[in-house]
Coordinates of C-alpha atoms and ligand atoms in Angstrom, one line a residue:
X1 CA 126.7 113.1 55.8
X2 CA 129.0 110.3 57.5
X3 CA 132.0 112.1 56.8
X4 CA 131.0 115.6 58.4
X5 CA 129.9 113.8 61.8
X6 CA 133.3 112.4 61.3
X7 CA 135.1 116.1 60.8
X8 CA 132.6 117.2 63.6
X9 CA 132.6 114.9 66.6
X10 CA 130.4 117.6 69.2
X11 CA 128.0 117.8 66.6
X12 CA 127.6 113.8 66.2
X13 CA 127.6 113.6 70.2
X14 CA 124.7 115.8 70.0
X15 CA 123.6 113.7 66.8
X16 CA 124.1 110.6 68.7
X17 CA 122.4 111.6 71.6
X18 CA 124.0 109.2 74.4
X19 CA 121.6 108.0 77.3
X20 CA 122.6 109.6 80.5
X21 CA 123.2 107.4 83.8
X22 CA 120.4 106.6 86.1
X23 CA 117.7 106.5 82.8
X24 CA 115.7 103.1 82.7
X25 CA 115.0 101.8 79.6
X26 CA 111.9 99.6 78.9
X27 CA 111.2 100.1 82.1
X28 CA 113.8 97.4 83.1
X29 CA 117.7 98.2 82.4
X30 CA 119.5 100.7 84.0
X31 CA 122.2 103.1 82.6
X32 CA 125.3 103.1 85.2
X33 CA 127.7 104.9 82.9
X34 CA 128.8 105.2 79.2
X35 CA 131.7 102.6 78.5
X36 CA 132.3 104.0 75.0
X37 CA 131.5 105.0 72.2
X38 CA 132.4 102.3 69.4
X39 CA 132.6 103.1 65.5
X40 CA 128.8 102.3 65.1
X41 CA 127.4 101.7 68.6
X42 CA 127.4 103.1 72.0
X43 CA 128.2 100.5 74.5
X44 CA 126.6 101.5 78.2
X45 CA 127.4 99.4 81.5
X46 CA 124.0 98.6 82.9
X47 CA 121.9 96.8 85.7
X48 CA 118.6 94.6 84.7
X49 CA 116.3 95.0 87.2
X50 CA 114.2 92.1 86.5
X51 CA 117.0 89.7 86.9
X52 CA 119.7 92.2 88.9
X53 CA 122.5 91.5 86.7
X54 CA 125.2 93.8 85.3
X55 CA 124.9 93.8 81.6
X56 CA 126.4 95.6 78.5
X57 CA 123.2 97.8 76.7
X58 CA 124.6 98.9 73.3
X59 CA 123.0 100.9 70.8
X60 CA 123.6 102.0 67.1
X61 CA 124.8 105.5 66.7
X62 CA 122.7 107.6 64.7
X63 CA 125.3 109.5 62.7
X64 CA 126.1 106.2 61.3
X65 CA 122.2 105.8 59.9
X66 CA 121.5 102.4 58.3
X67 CA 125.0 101.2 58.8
X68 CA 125.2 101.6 62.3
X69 CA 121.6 99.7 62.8
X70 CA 123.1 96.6 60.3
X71 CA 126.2 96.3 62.3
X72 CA 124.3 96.2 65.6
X73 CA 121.8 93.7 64.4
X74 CA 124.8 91.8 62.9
X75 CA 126.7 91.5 66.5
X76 CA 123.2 90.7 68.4
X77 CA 122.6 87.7 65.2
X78 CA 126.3 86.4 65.7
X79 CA 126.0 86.3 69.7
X80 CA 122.3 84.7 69.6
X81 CA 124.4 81.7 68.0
X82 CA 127.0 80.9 70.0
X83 CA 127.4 79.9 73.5
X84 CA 130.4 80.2 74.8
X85 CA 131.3 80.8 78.4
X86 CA 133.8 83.3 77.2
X87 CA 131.5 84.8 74.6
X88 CA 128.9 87.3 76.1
X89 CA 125.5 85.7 76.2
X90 CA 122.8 87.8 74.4
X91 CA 120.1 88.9 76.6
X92 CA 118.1 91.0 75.0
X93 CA 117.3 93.1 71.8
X94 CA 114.8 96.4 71.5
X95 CA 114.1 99.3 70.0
X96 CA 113.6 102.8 71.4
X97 CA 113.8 106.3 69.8
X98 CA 113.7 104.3 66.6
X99 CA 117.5 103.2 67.1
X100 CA 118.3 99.4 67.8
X101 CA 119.7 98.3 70.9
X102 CA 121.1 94.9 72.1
X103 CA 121.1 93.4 75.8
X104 CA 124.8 91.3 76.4
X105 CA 126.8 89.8 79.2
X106 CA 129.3 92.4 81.0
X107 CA 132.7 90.5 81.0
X108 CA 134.3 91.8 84.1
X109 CA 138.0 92.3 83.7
X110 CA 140.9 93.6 81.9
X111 CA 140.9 94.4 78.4
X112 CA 144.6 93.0 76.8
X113 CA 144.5 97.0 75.8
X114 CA 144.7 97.6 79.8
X115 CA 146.5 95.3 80.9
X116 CA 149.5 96.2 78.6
X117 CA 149.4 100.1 78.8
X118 CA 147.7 100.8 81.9
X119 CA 148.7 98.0 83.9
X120 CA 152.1 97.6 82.0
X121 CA 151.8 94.0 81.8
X122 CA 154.8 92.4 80.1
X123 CA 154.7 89.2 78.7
X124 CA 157.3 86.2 78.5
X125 CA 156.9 84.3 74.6
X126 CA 155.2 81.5 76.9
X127 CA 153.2 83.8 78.5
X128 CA 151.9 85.4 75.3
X129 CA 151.8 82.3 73.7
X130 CA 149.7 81.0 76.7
X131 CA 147.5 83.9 76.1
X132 CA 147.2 83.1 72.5
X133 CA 145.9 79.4 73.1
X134 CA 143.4 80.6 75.3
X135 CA 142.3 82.7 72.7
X136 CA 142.4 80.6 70.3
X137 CA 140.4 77.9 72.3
X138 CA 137.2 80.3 72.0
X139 CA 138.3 81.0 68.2
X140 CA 138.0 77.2 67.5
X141 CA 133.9 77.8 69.1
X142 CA 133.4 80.6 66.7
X143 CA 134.9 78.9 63.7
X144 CA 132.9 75.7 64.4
X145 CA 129.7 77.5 63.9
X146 CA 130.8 79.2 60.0
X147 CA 131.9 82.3 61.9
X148 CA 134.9 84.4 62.0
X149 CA 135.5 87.4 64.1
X150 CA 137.8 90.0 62.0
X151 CA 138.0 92.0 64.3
X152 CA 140.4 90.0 67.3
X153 CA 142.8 93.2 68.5
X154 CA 143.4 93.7 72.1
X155 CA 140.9 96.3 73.1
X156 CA 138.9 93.2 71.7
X157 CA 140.0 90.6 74.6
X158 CA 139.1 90.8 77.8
X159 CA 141.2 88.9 80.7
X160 CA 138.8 87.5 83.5
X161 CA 139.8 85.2 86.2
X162 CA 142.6 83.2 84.2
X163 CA 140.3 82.9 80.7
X164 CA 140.1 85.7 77.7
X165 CA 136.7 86.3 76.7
X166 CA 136.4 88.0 73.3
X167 CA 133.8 90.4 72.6
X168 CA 132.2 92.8 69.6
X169 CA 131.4 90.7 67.2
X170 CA 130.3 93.8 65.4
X171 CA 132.2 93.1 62.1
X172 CA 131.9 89.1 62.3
X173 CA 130.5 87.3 59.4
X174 CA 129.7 83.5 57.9
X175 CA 133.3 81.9 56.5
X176 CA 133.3 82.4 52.3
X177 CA 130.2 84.9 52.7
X178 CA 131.0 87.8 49.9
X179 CA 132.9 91.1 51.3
X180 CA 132.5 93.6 49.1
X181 CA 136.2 95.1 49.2
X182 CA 136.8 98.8 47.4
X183 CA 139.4 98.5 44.4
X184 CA 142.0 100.9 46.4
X185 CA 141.6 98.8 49.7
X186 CA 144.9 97.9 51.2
X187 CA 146.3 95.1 51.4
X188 CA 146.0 95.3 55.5
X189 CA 142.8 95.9 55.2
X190 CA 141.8 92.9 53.1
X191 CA 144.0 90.4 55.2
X192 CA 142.2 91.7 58.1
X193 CA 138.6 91.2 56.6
X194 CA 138.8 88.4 54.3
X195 CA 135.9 85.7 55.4
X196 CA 138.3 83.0 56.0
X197 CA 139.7 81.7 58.8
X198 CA 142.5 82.9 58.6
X199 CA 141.8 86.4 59.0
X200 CA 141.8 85.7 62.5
X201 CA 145.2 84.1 62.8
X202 CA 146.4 87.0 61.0
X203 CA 145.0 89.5 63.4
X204 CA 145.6 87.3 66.0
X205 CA 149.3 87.4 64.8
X206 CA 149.5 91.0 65.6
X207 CA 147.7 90.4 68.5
X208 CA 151.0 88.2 70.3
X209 CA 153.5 90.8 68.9
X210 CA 151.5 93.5 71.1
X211 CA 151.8 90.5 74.1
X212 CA 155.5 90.6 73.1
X213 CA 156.7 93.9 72.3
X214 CA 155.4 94.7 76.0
X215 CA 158.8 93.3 77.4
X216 CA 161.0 94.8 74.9
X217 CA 163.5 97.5 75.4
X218 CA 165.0 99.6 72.3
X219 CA 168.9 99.3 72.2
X220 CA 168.7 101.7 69.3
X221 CA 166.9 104.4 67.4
X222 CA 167.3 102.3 64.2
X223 CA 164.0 101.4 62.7
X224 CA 163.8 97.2 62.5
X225 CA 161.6 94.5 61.4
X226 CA 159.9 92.6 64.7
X227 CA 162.1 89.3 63.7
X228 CA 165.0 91.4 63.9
X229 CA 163.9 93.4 67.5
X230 CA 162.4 90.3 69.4
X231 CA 164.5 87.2 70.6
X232 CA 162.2 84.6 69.6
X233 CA 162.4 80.6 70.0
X234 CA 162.3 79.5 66.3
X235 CA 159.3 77.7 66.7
X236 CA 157.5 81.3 67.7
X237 CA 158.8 82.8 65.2
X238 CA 157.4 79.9 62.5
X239 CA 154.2 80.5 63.9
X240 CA 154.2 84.0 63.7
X241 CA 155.3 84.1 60.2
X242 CA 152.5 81.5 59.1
X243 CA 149.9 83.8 61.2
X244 CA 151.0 86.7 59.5
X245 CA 151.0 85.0 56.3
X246 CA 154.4 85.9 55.2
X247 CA 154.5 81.7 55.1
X248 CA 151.9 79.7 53.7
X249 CA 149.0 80.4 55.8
X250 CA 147.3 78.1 58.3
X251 CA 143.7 77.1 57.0
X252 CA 142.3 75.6 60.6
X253 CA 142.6 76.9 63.7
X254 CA 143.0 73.4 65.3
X255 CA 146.4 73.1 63.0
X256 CA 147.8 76.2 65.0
X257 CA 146.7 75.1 68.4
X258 CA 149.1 71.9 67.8
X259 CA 151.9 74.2 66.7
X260 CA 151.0 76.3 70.1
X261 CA 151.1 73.3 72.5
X262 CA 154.2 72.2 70.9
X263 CA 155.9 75.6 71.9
X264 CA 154.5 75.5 75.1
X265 CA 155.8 72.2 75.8
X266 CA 159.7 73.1 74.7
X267 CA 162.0 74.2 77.9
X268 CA 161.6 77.8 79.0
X269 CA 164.6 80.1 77.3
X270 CA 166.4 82.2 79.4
X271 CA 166.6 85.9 79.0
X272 CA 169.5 85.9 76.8
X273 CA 167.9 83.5 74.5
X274 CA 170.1 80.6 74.8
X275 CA 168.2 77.2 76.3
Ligands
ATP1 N1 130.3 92.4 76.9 C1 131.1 93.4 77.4 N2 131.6 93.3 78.7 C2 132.4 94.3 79.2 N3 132.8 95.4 78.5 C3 132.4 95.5 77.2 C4 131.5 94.5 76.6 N4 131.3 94.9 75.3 C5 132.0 96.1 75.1 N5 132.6 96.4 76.3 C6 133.4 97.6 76.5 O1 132.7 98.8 76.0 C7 133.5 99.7 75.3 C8 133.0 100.0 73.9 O2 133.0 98.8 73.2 P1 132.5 98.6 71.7 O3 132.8 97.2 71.3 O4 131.2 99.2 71.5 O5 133.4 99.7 70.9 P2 135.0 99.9 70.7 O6 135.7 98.6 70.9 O7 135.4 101.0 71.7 O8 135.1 100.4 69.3 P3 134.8 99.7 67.9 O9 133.4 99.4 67.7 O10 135.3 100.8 66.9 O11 135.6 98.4 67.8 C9 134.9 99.1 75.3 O12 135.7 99.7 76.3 C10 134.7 97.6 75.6 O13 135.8 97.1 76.4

């Protein structure tokens, strides 16, 4: 049944049934508009009348059935633990029409997403690798509790006054906890998933060649390998390859914040490269 809402997305819109702006649910929260609609959940920008705060409302889709509701409970479980000013706070959790819906914090800013290709952001190595540390500052919070994300990308950051709050912790789990991976999985998929720290360095690794690739221009057509496009320090270009795990991994995140801080100490290159 998953698969045909998949083939048929009007029919799992209708399926899905999105509120519309303007309803109130519980009497209390506000639709203001639809912010998207997420692989199991829609997520709604909303005002709480009770307290008059903007919040996030999301709720399982029902073309995703008992999937959908496991994820959502998952994310609302994960954010009742951790407190984190750049984590969104749970507020609230419900049911109505029989489908679950969580109550969260609406971040107001930028997602990375944005800022790179609507914004066309472009970011210096020490400016992505400033970005980075700030992300990783609210990784270290997560991992400290058992948790990891699997799921950092940039639609995932969002860029708020100077700080990166990540959100949708949707696919989060406890570190070691058993993923059940299919036989014919790739490789991508499992380095992305695995319950281990450093699934999120990995992703994370990805994450700073977006930051990076948004100042480069082609000089050819010719298809290359990032090490051989970008003009990298050294030092980034360790850390990269540890993230990404083509070098032994890291196992803590604290062991790349060092390697981090000691980039961002080194003297600014210039644009050709030299120092
Ligand atoms: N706490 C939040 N504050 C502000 N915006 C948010 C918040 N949570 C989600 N959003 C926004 O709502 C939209 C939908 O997010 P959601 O996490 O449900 O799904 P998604 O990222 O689009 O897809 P997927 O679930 O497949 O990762 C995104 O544009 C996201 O930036």
């Amino acid at each position: 049944m998953k698969r045909f809402f998949e083939r048929h997305p009007f029919v799992s819109r209708w399926v899905d049934r999105p509120h519309r702006g303007g309803k109130v649910l519980l009497g209390r929260y506000e639709i203001i508009e639809e912010l998207g609609m997420g692989s199991y959940g829609i997520a709604y920008k909303g005002r709480d009348h009770l307290t008059g705060r903007l919040v996030v409302i999301k709720q399982a889709r029902r073309t995703k059935g008992e999937d959908g509701r496991r994820l959502l409970q998952r994310e609302a479980d994960v954010l009742a633990h951790l407190r984190h000013p750049q984590i969104p706070r749970l507020y609230d959790r419900f049911v109505e029409r029989g489908q679950p819906h969580l109550v969260m914090e609406y971040i107001d800013g930028e997602t990375v997403e944005d800022q790179i290709f609507k914004l066309e952001a472009k970011y210096t190595e020490q400016e992505a690798f400033r970005l980075l540390k700030k992300v990783l500052e609210v990784v270290r919070h997560v991992h400290a509790f058992g948790i990891v994300h699997r799921d950092l990308r940039i639609s995932n950051i969002i860029w708020r006054d100077g700080t990166a709050a990540i959100i949708d912790f949707g696919l989060a789990c406890r570190i070691g906890e058993p993923v059940d991976f299919r036989d014919d999985d790739p490789l991508e998929k499992r380095l992305r998933r695995e319950p281990h720290p450093r699934s999120d360095f990995y992703a994370l690794g990805h994450f700073t060649l977006f930051l990076l690739y948004s100042a480069y221009e082609p000089t050819s057509d010719e298809e290359k390998s990032w090490e051989e496009e970008l003009d990298l320090s050294p030092n980034a270009r360790r850390i990269l390859r540890k993230m990404l795990q083509l070098d032994a991994p890291y196992d803590h995140v604290d062991e790349l914040i060092d390697d981090v801080d000691q980039l961002l100490a080194e003297p600014i290159r210039n644009q050709a490269g030299a120092l």
